[in-house]
Tab-separated table of C-alpha atoms in Angstrom:
chain	number	residue	atom	x	y	z
A	26	ASP	CA	0.019	0.035	-0.062
A	27	LYS	CA	1.113	3.533	-0.739
A	28	SER	CA	2.515	5.308	2.341
A	29	MET	CA	0.797	8.482	3.610
A	30	PRO	CA	2.268	11.713	5.044
A	31	LEU	CA	1.953	12.111	8.867
A	32	GLU	CA	-0.356	15.133	8.197
A	33	ASP	CA	-2.873	12.999	6.394
A	34	HIS	CA	-2.717	10.248	9.188
A	35	ILE	CA	-3.555	12.904	11.718
A	36	ARG	CA	-6.383	14.494	9.628
A	37	GLU	CA	-7.895	10.985	9.027
A	38	PHE	CA	-7.651	10.215	12.784
A	39	ARG	CA	-9.415	13.529	13.665
A	40	GLU	CA	-12.137	13.064	11.096
A	41	GLY	CA	-12.766	9.423	12.316
A	42	LEU	CA	-12.808	10.698	15.972
A	43	PHE	CA	-15.166	13.505	15.184
A	44	ARG	CA	-17.601	11.150	13.239
A	45	THR	CA	-17.436	8.644	16.238
A	46	ALA	CA	-18.191	11.570	18.804
A	47	VAL	CA	-21.150	12.586	16.629
A	48	ALA	CA	-22.414	9.076	16.632
A	49	LEU	CA	-21.977	9.001	20.409
A	50	VAL	CA	-23.755	12.187	20.877
A	51	VAL	CA	-26.744	11.053	18.871
A	52	SER	CA	-26.976	7.746	20.621
A	53	VAL	CA	-26.955	9.427	23.975
A	54	GLY	CA	-29.294	12.079	22.947
A	55	THR	CA	-31.789	9.549	21.645
A	56	CYS	CA	-31.451	7.632	24.877
A	57	LEU	CA	-32.264	10.747	26.852
A	58	THR	CA	-35.167	11.664	24.482
A	59	PHE	CA	-36.694	8.252	25.190
A	60	TYR	CA	-35.692	7.896	28.902
A	61	LYS	CA	-39.166	6.872	30.023
A	62	GLU	CA	-39.153	3.932	27.503
A	63	LEU	CA	-35.531	3.076	28.241
A	64	THR	CA	-36.318	3.046	32.081
A	65	SER	CA	-39.390	0.715	31.329
A	66	VAL	CA	-37.109	-1.746	29.412
A	67	LEU	CA	-34.416	-1.749	32.127
A	68	GLU	CA	-36.926	-2.394	34.769
A	69	LYS	CA	-38.215	-5.659	33.128
A	70	PRO	CA	-35.627	-8.057	34.720
A	71	ALA	CA	-37.124	-7.180	38.213
A	72	GLN	CA	-40.714	-7.803	37.048
A	73	VAL	CA	-40.277	-11.540	36.073
A	74	GLN	CA	-42.279	-14.226	37.573
A	75	GLY	CA	-44.973	-11.797	38.612
A	76	ASN	CA	-42.669	-9.981	41.085
A	77	LEU	CA	-44.134	-6.744	42.574
A	78	VAL	CA	-41.309	-4.167	42.940
A	79	LYS	CA	-41.653	-0.556	43.365
A	80	PHE	CA	-38.801	1.778	42.243
A	81	VAL	CA	-38.159	4.849	44.397
A	82	GLN	CA	-35.710	7.853	44.389
A	83	LEU	CA	-34.153	8.462	47.649
A	84	ALA	CA	-32.966	12.157	47.092
A	85	PRO	CA	-34.221	15.161	45.069
A	86	GLY	CA	-33.137	14.846	41.468
A	87	GLU	CA	-31.869	11.317	41.852
A	88	PHE	CA	-33.934	9.930	38.885
A	89	PHE	CA	-32.681	12.843	36.639
A	90	PHE	CA	-29.099	12.101	37.317
A	91	VAL	CA	-29.655	8.468	37.104
A	92	SER	CA	-31.383	8.714	33.808
A	93	VAL	CA	-28.473	10.707	32.403
A	94	LYS	CA	-26.024	8.104	33.638
A	95	VAL	CA	-28.031	5.342	32.071
A	96	ALA	CA	-28.386	7.200	28.854
A	97	VAL	CA	-24.699	7.832	28.581
A	98	ALA	CA	-23.822	4.139	29.302
A	99	VAL	CA	-26.487	2.834	26.877
A	100	GLY	CA	-25.362	5.397	24.306
A	101	PHE	CA	-21.852	4.138	24.528
A	102	LEU	CA	-23.106	0.633	24.032
A	103	LEU	CA	-25.149	1.507	20.865
A	104	ALA	CA	-22.262	3.586	19.334
A	105	PHE	CA	-19.658	0.882	20.089
A	106	PRO	CA	-20.151	-0.895	16.563
A	107	TYR	CA	-19.550	2.272	14.700
A	108	ALA	CA	-16.403	3.174	16.825
A	109	LEU	CA	-15.165	-0.285	15.820
A	110	PHE	CA	-16.038	0.473	12.229
A	111	GLU	CA	-14.071	3.717	12.306
A	112	ALA	CA	-11.267	2.033	13.890
A	113	ALA	CA	-11.101	-0.639	11.344
A	114	ILE	CA	-11.144	1.995	8.441
A	115	TYR	CA	-8.049	3.771	10.153
A	116	PHE	CA	-5.977	0.915	10.919
A	117	THR	CA	-6.610	-1.599	8.053
A	118	PRO	CA	-4.269	0.067	5.502
A	119	ALA	CA	-1.493	-0.462	7.874
A	120	LEU	CA	-1.982	-4.246	8.090
A	121	THR	CA	-0.724	-6.951	5.753
A	122	LYS	CA	-3.278	-9.154	3.861
A	123	THR	CA	-2.738	-11.994	6.347
A	124	GLU	CA	-3.198	-9.622	9.420
A	125	ARG	CA	-6.538	-8.207	7.835
A	126	GLY	CA	-7.721	-11.629	7.370
A	127	THR	CA	-7.171	-12.432	11.145
A	128	VAL	CA	-7.920	-9.132	12.775
A	129	GLY	CA	-11.281	-8.551	11.042
A	130	PRO	CA	-13.007	-11.708	12.237
A	131	VAL	CA	-11.492	-11.449	15.702
A	132	VAL	CA	-12.737	-7.889	16.104
A	133	LEU	CA	-16.338	-8.797	14.819
A	134	ALA	CA	-16.205	-11.944	17.084
A	135	SER	CA	-15.269	-9.934	20.195
A	136	ALA	CA	-17.963	-7.342	19.556
A	137	GLY	CA	-20.636	-10.099	18.916
A	138	LEU	CA	-19.598	-12.024	22.060
A	139	PHE	CA	-19.574	-8.684	24.260
A	140	TYR	CA	-23.167	-7.933	23.037
A	141	ALA	CA	-24.097	-11.644	23.566
A	142	GLY	CA	-22.818	-11.344	27.194
A	143	VAL	CA	-24.859	-8.262	27.787
A	144	ALA	CA	-27.919	-9.968	26.458
A	145	PHE	CA	-27.254	-13.024	28.654
A	146	ALA	CA	-26.930	-10.827	31.682
A	147	PHE	CA	-30.122	-8.798	30.934
A	148	THR	CA	-32.358	-11.926	30.074
A	149	VAL	CA	-30.880	-14.779	32.288
A	150	LEU	CA	-28.630	-13.538	35.073
A	151	SER	CA	-30.370	-10.454	36.310
A	152	PRO	CA	-33.826	-11.843	36.326
A	153	ALA	CA	-32.451	-14.916	38.124
A	154	ALA	CA	-30.610	-12.974	40.892
A	155	LEU	CA	-33.465	-10.482	41.270
A	156	GLY	CA	-36.039	-13.311	41.458
A	157	PHE	CA	-34.023	-14.998	44.142
A	158	PHE	CA	-33.735	-11.925	46.332
A	159	ILE	CA	-37.421	-10.883	45.954
A	160	SER	CA	-38.655	-14.465	46.672
A	161	TYR	CA	-36.414	-14.643	49.533
A	162	SER	CA	-37.951	-11.592	51.254
A	163	GLN	CA	-41.368	-11.776	49.734
A	164	ASP	CA	-43.286	-12.862	52.863
A	165	VAL	CA	-41.243	-10.584	55.184
A	166	ILE	CA	-40.702	-7.229	53.597
A	167	GLU	CA	-42.019	-5.237	50.608
A	168	SER	CA	-39.490	-4.858	47.907
A	169	ASN	CA	-38.858	-1.190	47.183
A	170	PHE	CA	-35.614	-0.683	45.087
A	171	SER	CA	-33.512	2.497	44.902
A	172	ILE	CA	-33.627	3.417	41.134
A	173	ASP	CA	-29.876	4.412	41.331
A	174	GLN	CA	-28.708	1.153	42.931
A	175	TYR	CA	-30.966	-0.969	40.769
A	176	PHE	CA	-29.647	0.558	37.434
A	177	GLU	CA	-26.067	0.321	38.810
A	178	PHE	CA	-26.732	-3.515	39.345
A	179	ILE	CA	-28.096	-3.942	35.876
A	180	LEU	CA	-25.385	-1.967	34.166
A	181	SER	CA	-22.417	-3.560	36.225
A	182	THR	CA	-23.731	-7.007	35.601
A	183	GLY	CA	-24.117	-6.531	31.850
A	184	PHE	CA	-20.647	-4.902	31.599
A	185	ALA	CA	-18.862	-7.603	33.634
A	186	THR	CA	-20.604	-10.481	31.699
A	187	GLY	CA	-19.733	-8.841	28.319
A	188	LEU	CA	-16.039	-8.786	29.362
A	189	ALA	CA	-16.214	-12.439	30.634
A	190	PHE	CA	-17.576	-13.535	27.305
A	191	GLN	CA	-14.350	-12.490	25.625
A	192	VAL	CA	-12.780	-15.770	26.763
A	193	PRO	CA	-12.995	-17.502	23.303
A	194	VAL	CA	-11.438	-14.566	21.484
A	195	LEU	CA	-8.523	-14.591	23.833
A	196	GLN	CA	-8.051	-18.398	23.292
A	197	ILE	CA	-8.257	-18.243	19.543
A	198	LEU	CA	-5.692	-15.280	19.407
A	199	LEU	CA	-3.333	-17.349	21.510
A	200	GLY	CA	-3.858	-20.420	19.444
A	201	ILE	CA	-3.243	-18.405	16.128
A	202	PHE	CA	0.052	-17.115	17.383
A	203	ASN	CA	0.920	-20.681	18.485
A	204	ILE	CA	1.162	-19.653	22.177
A	205	LEU	CA	-1.376	-22.203	23.324
A	206	LYS	CA	-2.762	-25.411	21.788
A	207	SER	CA	-6.254	-26.954	21.952
A	208	ASP	CA	-4.883	-30.170	23.660
A	209	GLN	CA	-3.369	-27.820	26.370
A	210	LEU	CA	-6.630	-26.170	26.851
A	211	PHE	CA	-8.559	-29.485	27.213
A	212	SER	CA	-6.008	-30.921	29.702
A	213	VAL	CA	-6.671	-28.362	32.400
A	214	TRP	CA	-10.389	-28.717	32.252
A	215	ARG	CA	-10.591	-29.404	36.109
A	216	TYR	CA	-8.820	-26.054	36.909
A	217	VAL	CA	-11.135	-24.315	34.430
A	218	VAL	CA	-14.133	-25.540	36.239
A	219	VAL	CA	-12.794	-24.175	39.587
A	220	ALA	CA	-11.500	-21.012	37.896
A	221	SER	CA	-15.008	-20.389	36.359
A	222	ALA	CA	-16.657	-20.735	39.808
A	223	VAL	CA	-14.277	-18.176	41.180
A	224	VAL	CA	-14.512	-15.695	38.426
A	225	GLY	CA	-18.347	-16.053	38.442
A	226	ALA	CA	-18.212	-15.156	42.170
A	227	VAL	CA	-16.131	-12.086	41.693
A	228	LEU	CA	-17.648	-10.679	38.513
A	229	THR	CA	-21.350	-10.917	39.659
A	230	PRO	CA	-22.306	-7.853	41.738
A	231	SER	CA	-24.840	-9.973	43.821
A	232	THR	CA	-23.900	-12.744	46.127
A	233	ASP	CA	-26.696	-15.231	45.361
A	234	PRO	CA	-25.593	-18.814	44.211
A	235	VAL	CA	-27.996	-18.804	41.350
A	236	THR	CA	-26.315	-15.972	39.427
A	237	GLN	CA	-22.913	-17.270	40.124
A	238	LEU	CA	-23.723	-20.715	39.025
A	239	LEU	CA	-25.254	-19.474	35.698
A	240	LEU	CA	-22.294	-17.211	35.014
A	241	SER	CA	-19.760	-20.055	35.776
A	242	GLY	CA	-21.591	-22.397	33.550
A	243	ALA	CA	-21.565	-19.973	30.732
A	244	LEU	CA	-17.981	-19.334	31.187
A	245	CYS	CA	-17.240	-23.147	31.151
A	246	GLY	CA	-19.299	-23.379	27.882
A	247	LEU	CA	-17.406	-20.485	26.293
A	248	TYR	CA	-13.957	-21.973	27.270
A	249	PHE	CA	-14.661	-25.421	25.887
A	250	GLY	CA	-16.290	-23.678	22.768
A	251	GLY	CA	-12.940	-21.713	22.111
A	252	ALA	CA	-10.915	-24.771	22.692
A	253	GLY	CA	-13.165	-26.697	20.235
A	254	VAL	CA	-12.717	-24.027	17.538
A	255	LEU	CA	-8.969	-24.272	17.909
A	256	PHE	CA	-9.124	-28.034	17.546
A	257	ALA	CA	-11.137	-27.557	14.465
A	258	LEU	CA	-8.636	-25.203	13.170
A	259	GLY	CA	-5.810	-27.666	13.630
A	260	LYS	CA	-4.081	-25.736	16.398
């Protein structure tokens, strides 16, 4: 590929950064515009199995600041694919053909697994954890959740699970560069089961066993799935 002057690289970087910032502002602005609908969607994990939960704000203006924080977090999440697209446009010319064939699928897989982790947390982990807590106290006290702490729980669970779902990507990268082999990954399966339980306990913001077991099981599945891909690739 033809080399470019430094000034052109800086100009392209600034233009890409500006377009990414515009996409982020549009995403956050859209989330703020539809904050009521967004709040209703994020409250759904607590309403599973007919649970009756009331959300309250414990300080003046708490919901306003919470809605802004949630809009920024979800806006970043929505703008993330476009940021990856801009990064790919900027860095691809500097890569060789072989590197392009490797980096592209890995980046796409990483983004896909991150979103899969967020979806898994929202549809499986969070409802299971909240259902456990609510049912445990159902006949004793009324469940009134602070809207700030509840959204912090939902967002932190989704972010941590999305990061945990990057395990297969790391395995495949290490296998492609001949740092690890599939038989090595399969040989330490006992340690993986124990490590998955520990990681599940550390990453989940709640302390209930249901959520930890679900995340640990998902991590084990992802680990053996990544090892299986390496085996299929002959690594």
